[in-house]
């Protein structure tokens, strides 16, 4: 079939979409670049906030029209990922023209499901929403890795056991599970042999990685990083997301000792108020967060931090919000993501009293984002006139321009020849906007 995959949400979804693409190509399906050219439409969905859910449902409307235009011909619609898991019944009852629904740990069954639909073996929507993460990687491992870019993701861990009270992920991706060191090394070597130079390890909470080594004993993230760093041809390593409660000194030492481990860490704090952190079930307080930041800076003084913030969590007072602003000022972030709290199905926070009014959420978000933008602009400005090591990843927006990232994950645009894609090049930073830098070759 001619397939088109649309991915929403986090990098873990992008990774799954790539592996599904590899799988479908191995069964001789053909990838196309628009839904209009396709007769197999796949939506890989995200449920993290209400707006993310809504995106799927508006896209489904368009998918239904395309299916109607192709009446009498083979035409399959599949929904996979986190909304498939969390709203399976809704999709089945309100969108019966959807043929296949696969939760994040069932996506490996895509080909079998497509065959069942094509062979008319089913009369209603085919839905699989069990949690079998081991199984998923067994299937993925058998597939050849195809087209890959200079910078790629590698999932090392699935699911989440933390149950932050606002978050839907433990209900959509299931229990935490780490892939083995061996499996990850094999995949990383494959990526490098396809021209990949930078690998970002993925998991919802990679600092609790505990995959087994050759002797069957669990290994920590810092050990995994060390092993990956010895792969020849790999220029850079990153990992995300880290949970502040699980960061230990070994990670600080890894940032000191592993040259290809980049000095940038996404360390979501969510709130700067101890009371809100407690009600979020984050299992750390602001003092602990400051300690973690100090520890990491003691091993790698130039390390840059980014974070996620939620404003308007139930019961958040003006004082709680002030605590968050204060924390931001004390830490100093190089970038950040921030969101209005969005009640999610199944989660305890959705049922908490004292939900914050939408208008209050909006005004707090604006204040918070102004502060974060200001910090990011300041951070970027510091680099003007300095040299930066940039990994060129792809062609830039303007012709003749390449776009890449420096060690601190800042986007950098430089006029340079295409042949430099994949190289780490020293460039001089000549200008800085709030979200990117401009560099020049020496
Ligand atoms: N595992 C990561 C992030 C998971 S989701 C962690 O623990 O940090 C990415 C971000 O979405 C979260 O960090 C949080 O800031 C945001 N988020 C999650 N649930 C949310 C909700 N119900 N409303 C608003 N933002 C939410
Ligand atoms: Fe969600 Fe918390 Fe798990 Fe992150 S750690 S995925 S925020 S439950
Ligand atoms: Fe979204 Fe699921 Fe990722 S809810 S953020 S796609 S884990």
PDB file of N, CA and C in Angstrom, residues 86-151:
ATOM      1  N   UNK A  86      -5.594   5.783  25.199  1.00  0.00           N
ATOM      2  CA  UNK A  86      -6.433   6.416  26.218  1.00  0.00           C
ATOM      3  C   UNK A  86      -7.870   6.633  25.759  1.00  0.00           C
ATOM      4  N   UNK A  87      -8.101   6.706  24.451  1.00  0.00           N
ATOM      5  CA  UNK A  87      -9.473   6.974  23.996  1.00  0.00           C
ATOM      6  C   UNK A  87      -9.954   5.970  22.957  1.00  0.00           C
ATOM      7  N   UNK A  88      -9.505   4.743  23.137  1.00  0.00           N
ATOM      8  CA  UNK A  88      -9.841   3.670  22.192  1.00  0.00           C
ATOM      9  C   UNK A  88     -11.356   3.544  21.987  1.00  0.00           C
ATOM     10  N   UNK A  89     -12.101   3.526  23.101  1.00  0.00           N
ATOM     11  CA  UNK A  89     -13.551   3.325  22.989  1.00  0.00           C
ATOM     12  C   UNK A  89     -14.221   4.480  22.253  1.00  0.00           C
ATOM     13  N   UNK A  90     -13.756   5.719  22.548  1.00  0.00           N
ATOM     14  CA  UNK A  90     -14.285   6.908  21.865  1.00  0.00           C
ATOM     15  C   UNK A  90     -14.077   6.823  20.362  1.00  0.00           C
ATOM     16  N   UNK A  91     -12.862   6.411  19.985  1.00  0.00           N
ATOM     17  CA  UNK A  91     -12.548   6.343  18.553  1.00  0.00           C
ATOM     18  C   UNK A  91     -13.451   5.299  17.899  1.00  0.00           C
ATOM     19  N   UNK A  92     -13.558   4.134  18.566  1.00  0.00           N
ATOM     20  CA  UNK A  92     -14.383   3.054  18.013  1.00  0.00           C
ATOM     21  C   UNK A  92     -15.828   3.498  17.804  1.00  0.00           C
ATOM     22  N   UNK A  93     -16.391   4.154  18.850  1.00  0.00           N
ATOM     23  CA  UNK A  93     -17.816   4.456  18.757  1.00  0.00           C
ATOM     24  C   UNK A  93     -18.101   5.682  17.893  1.00  0.00           C
ATOM     25  N   UNK A  94     -17.233   6.707  17.967  1.00  0.00           N
ATOM     26  CA  UNK A  94     -17.547   7.940  17.223  1.00  0.00           C
ATOM     27  C   UNK A  94     -16.904   7.986  15.843  1.00  0.00           C
ATOM     28  N   UNK A  95     -15.912   7.157  15.612  1.00  0.00           N
ATOM     29  CA  UNK A  95     -15.221   7.176  14.310  1.00  0.00           C
ATOM     30  C   UNK A  95     -15.071   5.753  13.787  1.00  0.00           C
ATOM     31  N   UNK A  96     -16.204   5.093  13.503  1.00  0.00           N
ATOM     32  CA  UNK A  96     -16.176   3.659  13.143  1.00  0.00           C
ATOM     33  C   UNK A  96     -15.448   3.376  11.829  1.00  0.00           C
ATOM     34  N   UNK A  97     -15.193   4.415  11.023  1.00  0.00           N
ATOM     35  CA  UNK A  97     -14.465   4.211   9.759  1.00  0.00           C
ATOM     36  C   UNK A  97     -12.966   3.990   9.997  1.00  0.00           C
ATOM     37  N   UNK A  98     -12.495   4.189  11.249  1.00  0.00           N
ATOM     38  CA  UNK A  98     -11.099   3.862  11.579  1.00  0.00           C
ATOM     39  C   UNK A  98     -10.992   2.334  11.600  1.00  0.00           C
ATOM     40  N   UNK A  99     -10.005   1.792  10.874  1.00  0.00           N
ATOM     41  CA  UNK A  99      -9.902   0.328  10.755  1.00  0.00           C
ATOM     42  C   UNK A  99      -9.085  -0.294  11.883  1.00  0.00           C
ATOM     43  N   UNK A 100      -8.007   0.417  12.282  1.00  0.00           N
ATOM     44  CA  UNK A 100      -7.056  -0.200  13.212  1.00  0.00           C
ATOM     45  C   UNK A 100      -6.718   0.781  14.338  1.00  0.00           C
ATOM     46  N   UNK A 101      -6.723   0.297  15.580  1.00  0.00           N
ATOM     47  CA  UNK A 101      -6.312   1.116  16.726  1.00  0.00           C
ATOM     48  C   UNK A 101      -5.242   0.332  17.480  1.00  0.00           C
ATOM     49  N   UNK A 102      -4.031   0.904  17.588  1.00  0.00           N
ATOM     50  CA  UNK A 102      -2.934   0.203  18.270  1.00  0.00           C
ATOM     51  C   UNK A 102      -2.307   1.091  19.339  1.00  0.00           C
ATOM     52  N   UNK A 103      -2.343   0.651  20.585  1.00  0.00           N
ATOM     53  CA  UNK A 103      -1.678   1.384  21.660  1.00  0.00           C
ATOM     54  C   UNK A 103      -0.169   1.399  21.456  1.00  0.00           C
ATOM     55  N   UNK A 104       0.567   2.251  22.201  1.00  0.00           N
ATOM     56  CA  UNK A 104       2.012   2.404  21.988  1.00  0.00           C
ATOM     57  C   UNK A 104       2.802   1.098  22.124  1.00  0.00           C
ATOM     58  N   UNK A 105       2.298   0.134  22.889  1.00  0.00           N
ATOM     59  CA  UNK A 105       3.045  -1.127  23.034  1.00  0.00           C
ATOM     60  C   UNK A 105       2.506  -2.226  22.126  1.00  0.00           C
ATOM     61  N   UNK A 106       1.649  -1.843  21.174  1.00  0.00           N
ATOM     62  CA  UNK A 106       1.087  -2.837  20.253  1.00  0.00           C
ATOM     63  C   UNK A 106       1.366  -2.489  18.788  1.00  0.00           C
ATOM     64  N   UNK A 107       2.105  -1.421  18.564  1.00  0.00           N
ATOM     65  CA  UNK A 107       2.294  -0.931  17.192  1.00  0.00           C
ATOM     66  C   UNK A 107       3.011  -1.942  16.295  1.00  0.00           C
ATOM     67  N   UNK A 108       3.782  -2.837  16.922  1.00  0.00           N
ATOM     68  CA  UNK A 108       4.541  -3.832  16.151  1.00  0.00           C
ATOM     69  C   UNK A 108       3.625  -4.773  15.369  1.00  0.00           C
ATOM     70  N   UNK A 109       2.321  -4.771  15.699  1.00  0.00           N
ATOM     71  CA  UNK A 109       1.370  -5.651  14.998  1.00  0.00           C
ATOM     72  C   UNK A 109       0.746  -5.008  13.755  1.00  0.00           C
ATOM     73  N   UNK A 110       1.296  -3.868  13.352  1.00  0.00           N
ATOM     74  CA  UNK A 110       0.687  -3.113  12.250  1.00  0.00           C
ATOM     75  C   UNK A 110       0.477  -3.949  10.979  1.00  0.00           C
ATOM     76  N   UNK A 111       1.523  -4.658  10.536  1.00  0.00           N
ATOM     77  CA  UNK A 111       1.410  -5.405   9.276  1.00  0.00           C
ATOM     78  C   UNK A 111       0.312  -6.480   9.353  1.00  0.00           C
ATOM     79  N   UNK A 112       0.286  -7.255  10.440  1.00  0.00           N
ATOM     80  CA  UNK A 112      -0.736  -8.309  10.580  1.00  0.00           C
ATOM     81  C   UNK A 112      -2.125  -7.687  10.536  1.00  0.00           C
ATOM     82  N   UNK A 113      -2.272  -6.549  11.208  1.00  0.00           N
ATOM     83  CA  UNK A 113      -3.595  -5.898  11.238  1.00  0.00           C
ATOM     84  C   UNK A 113      -4.000  -5.424   9.857  1.00  0.00           C
ATOM     85  N   UNK A 114      -3.049  -4.838   9.136  1.00  0.00           N
ATOM     86  CA  UNK A 114      -3.364  -4.365   7.782  1.00  0.00           C
ATOM     87  C   UNK A 114      -3.836  -5.549   6.921  1.00  0.00           C
ATOM     88  N   UNK A 115      -3.129  -6.679   7.039  1.00  0.00           N
ATOM     89  CA  UNK A 115      -3.500  -7.858   6.236  1.00  0.00           C
ATOM     90  C   UNK A 115      -4.907  -8.347   6.587  1.00  0.00           C
ATOM     91  N   UNK A 116      -5.222  -8.326   7.889  1.00  0.00           N
ATOM     92  CA  UNK A 116      -6.570  -8.768   8.299  1.00  0.00           C
ATOM     93  C   UNK A 116      -7.640  -7.864   7.697  1.00  0.00           C
ATOM     94  N   UNK A 117      -7.377  -6.552   7.700  1.00  0.00           N
ATOM     95  CA  UNK A 117      -8.360  -5.617   7.151  1.00  0.00           C
ATOM     96  C   UNK A 117      -8.516  -5.857   5.649  1.00  0.00           C
ATOM     97  N   UNK A 118      -7.382  -5.994   4.962  1.00  0.00           N
ATOM     98  CA  UNK A 118      -7.437  -6.169   3.501  1.00  0.00           C
ATOM     99  C   UNK A 118      -8.112  -7.487   3.115  1.00  0.00           C
ATOM    100  N   UNK A 119      -7.924  -8.508   3.949  1.00  0.00           N
ATOM    101  CA  UNK A 119      -8.534  -9.805   3.642  1.00  0.00           C
ATOM    102  C   UNK A 119      -9.953  -9.943   4.190  1.00  0.00           C
ATOM    103  N   UNK A 120     -10.506  -8.800   4.621  1.00  0.00           N
ATOM    104  CA  UNK A 120     -11.878  -8.784   5.154  1.00  0.00           C
ATOM    105  C   UNK A 120     -12.094  -9.761   6.305  1.00  0.00           C
ATOM    106  N   UNK A 121     -11.068  -9.937   7.130  1.00  0.00           N
ATOM    107  CA  UNK A 121     -11.217 -10.875   8.245  1.00  0.00           C
ATOM    108  C   UNK A 121     -11.887 -10.234   9.454  1.00  0.00           C
ATOM    109  N   UNK A 122     -12.139  -8.942   9.398  1.00  0.00           N
ATOM    110  CA  UNK A 122     -12.765  -8.293  10.552  1.00  0.00           C
ATOM    111  C   UNK A 122     -13.977  -7.499  10.103  1.00  0.00           C
ATOM    112  N   UNK A 123     -14.916  -7.354  11.011  1.00  0.00           N
ATOM    113  CA  UNK A 123     -16.121  -6.598  10.655  1.00  0.00           C
ATOM    114  C   UNK A 123     -16.185  -5.270  11.399  1.00  0.00           C
ATOM    115  N   UNK A 124     -15.507  -5.185  12.564  1.00  0.00           N
ATOM    116  CA  UNK A 124     -15.475  -3.897  13.270  1.00  0.00           C
ATOM    117  C   UNK A 124     -14.021  -3.451  13.391  1.00  0.00           C
ATOM    118  N   UNK A 125     -13.823  -2.308  14.046  1.00  0.00           N
ATOM    119  CA  UNK A 125     -12.461  -1.789  14.220  1.00  0.00           C
ATOM    120  C   UNK A 125     -11.600  -2.798  14.973  1.00  0.00           C
ATOM    121  N   UNK A 126     -10.376  -2.974  14.488  1.00  0.00           N
ATOM    122  CA  UNK A 126      -9.441  -3.903  15.129  1.00  0.00           C
ATOM    123  C   UNK A 126      -8.646  -3.106  16.165  1.00  0.00           C
ATOM    124  N   UNK A 127      -8.819  -3.437  17.439  1.00  0.00           N
ATOM    125  CA  UNK A 127      -8.143  -2.625  18.469  1.00  0.00           C
ATOM    126  C   UNK A 127      -7.281  -3.492  19.375  1.00  0.00           C
ATOM    127  N   UNK A 128      -6.009  -3.111  19.532  1.00  0.00           N
ATOM    128  CA  UNK A 128      -5.098  -3.808  20.448  1.00  0.00           C
ATOM    129  C   UNK A 128      -4.501  -2.781  21.410  1.00  0.00           C
ATOM    130  N   UNK A 129      -4.752  -2.956  22.694  1.00  0.00           N
ATOM    131  CA  UNK A 129      -4.259  -1.966  23.660  1.00  0.00           C
ATOM    132  C   UNK A 129      -3.613  -2.634  24.878  1.00  0.00           C
ATOM    133  N   UNK A 130      -2.958  -3.784  24.661  1.00  0.00           N
ATOM    134  CA  UNK A 130      -2.231  -4.395  25.780  1.00  0.00           C
ATOM    135  C   UNK A 130      -0.877  -3.716  25.944  1.00  0.00           C
ATOM    136  N   UNK A 131      -0.183  -4.090  27.015  1.00  0.00           N
ATOM    137  CA  UNK A 131       1.143  -3.520  27.248  1.00  0.00           C
ATOM    138  C   UNK A 131       2.190  -4.616  27.146  1.00  0.00           C
ATOM    139  N   UNK A 132       2.818  -4.719  25.981  1.00  0.00           N
ATOM    140  CA  UNK A 132       3.827  -5.788  25.823  1.00  0.00           C
ATOM    141  C   UNK A 132       5.113  -5.192  25.274  1.00  0.00           C
ATOM    142  N   UNK A 133       5.746  -4.274  26.040  1.00  0.00           N
ATOM    143  CA  UNK A 133       6.858  -3.521  25.465  1.00  0.00           C
ATOM    144  C   UNK A 133       8.023  -4.390  24.997  1.00  0.00           C
ATOM    145  N   UNK A 134       8.281  -5.523  25.676  1.00  0.00           N
ATOM    146  CA  UNK A 134       9.394  -6.377  25.258  1.00  0.00           C
ATOM    147  C   UNK A 134       9.187  -6.826  23.825  1.00  0.00           C
ATOM    148  N   UNK A 135       7.967  -7.272  23.595  1.00  0.00           N
ATOM    149  CA  UNK A 135       7.559  -7.754  22.303  1.00  0.00           C
ATOM    150  C   UNK A 135       7.798  -6.727  21.197  1.00  0.00           C
ATOM    151  N   UNK A 136       7.513  -5.473  21.496  1.00  0.00           N
ATOM    152  CA  UNK A 136       7.650  -4.408  20.509  1.00  0.00           C
ATOM    153  C   UNK A 136       9.079  -4.328  19.984  1.00  0.00           C
ATOM    154  N   UNK A 137      10.041  -4.366  20.919  1.00  0.00           N
ATOM    155  CA  UNK A 137      11.427  -4.225  20.475  1.00  0.00           C
ATOM    156  C   UNK A 137      11.931  -5.492  19.795  1.00  0.00           C
ATOM    157  N   UNK A 138      11.403  -6.660  20.193  1.00  0.00           N
ATOM    158  CA  UNK A 138      11.795  -7.886  19.484  1.00  0.00           C
ATOM    159  C   UNK A 138      11.453  -7.762  18.000  1.00  0.00           C
ATOM    160  N   UNK A 139      10.289  -7.199  17.720  1.00  0.00           N
ATOM    161  CA  UNK A 139       9.895  -7.034  16.316  1.00  0.00           C
ATOM    162  C   UNK A 139      10.740  -5.943  15.654  1.00  0.00           C
ATOM    163  N   UNK A 140      10.878  -4.806  16.324  1.00  0.00           N
ATOM    164  CA  UNK A 140      11.670  -3.702  15.755  1.00  0.00           C
ATOM    165  C   UNK A 140      13.105  -4.153  15.446  1.00  0.00           C
ATOM    166  N   UNK A 141      13.690  -4.950  16.368  1.00  0.00           N
ATOM    167  CA  UNK A 141      15.090  -5.360  16.197  1.00  0.00           C
ATOM    168  C   UNK A 141      15.320  -6.139  14.906  1.00  0.00           C
ATOM    169  N   UNK A 142      14.265  -6.804  14.442  1.00  0.00           N
ATOM    170  CA  UNK A 142      14.432  -7.635  13.239  1.00  0.00           C
ATOM    171  C   UNK A 142      14.435  -6.791  11.969  1.00  0.00           C
ATOM    172  N   UNK A 143      13.969  -5.546  12.068  1.00  0.00           N
ATOM    173  CA  UNK A 143      13.867  -4.726  10.870  1.00  0.00           C
ATOM    174  C   UNK A 143      15.127  -3.949  10.585  1.00  0.00           C
ATOM    175  N   UNK A 144      15.475  -3.928   9.327  1.00  0.00           N
ATOM    176  CA  UNK A 144      16.614  -3.134   8.904  1.00  0.00           C
ATOM    177  C   UNK A 144      16.314  -1.652   9.173  1.00  0.00           C
ATOM    178  N   UNK A 145      17.323  -0.923   9.650  1.00  0.00           N
ATOM    179  CA  UNK A 145      17.175   0.524   9.806  1.00  0.00           C
ATOM    180  C   UNK A 145      17.422   1.172   8.442  1.00  0.00           C
ATOM    181  N   UNK A 146      16.487   2.008   7.992  1.00  0.00           N
ATOM    182  CA  UNK A 146      16.636   2.586   6.641  1.00  0.00           C
ATOM    183  C   UNK A 146      17.141   4.024   6.720  1.00  0.00           C
ATOM    184  N   UNK A 147      16.579   4.888   5.876  1.00  0.00           N
ATOM    185  CA  UNK A 147      17.070   6.275   5.783  1.00  0.00           C
ATOM    186  C   UNK A 147      17.152   6.917   7.152  1.00  0.00           C
ATOM    187  N   UNK A 148      18.316   7.389   7.515  1.00  0.00           N
ATOM    188  CA  UNK A 148      18.437   8.098   8.780  1.00  0.00           C
ATOM    189  C   UNK A 148      19.239   9.379   8.576  1.00  0.00           C
ATOM    190  N   UNK A 149      19.046  10.327   9.486  1.00  0.00           N
ATOM    191  CA  UNK A 149      19.721  11.608   9.382  1.00  0.00           C
ATOM    192  C   UNK A 149      20.969  11.617  10.260  1.00  0.00           C
ATOM    193  N   UNK A 150      21.608  12.780  10.267  1.00  0.00           N
ATOM    194  CA  UNK A 150      22.843  12.941  11.044  1.00  0.00           C
ATOM    195  C   UNK A 150      22.575  12.856  12.544  1.00  0.00           C
ATOM    196  N   UNK A 151      21.404  13.327  12.962  1.00  0.00           N
ATOM    197  CA  UNK A 151      21.058  13.309  14.379  1.00  0.00           C
ATOM    198  C   UNK A 151      19.789  12.483  14.561  1.00  0.00           C
TER     199      UNK A 151
END
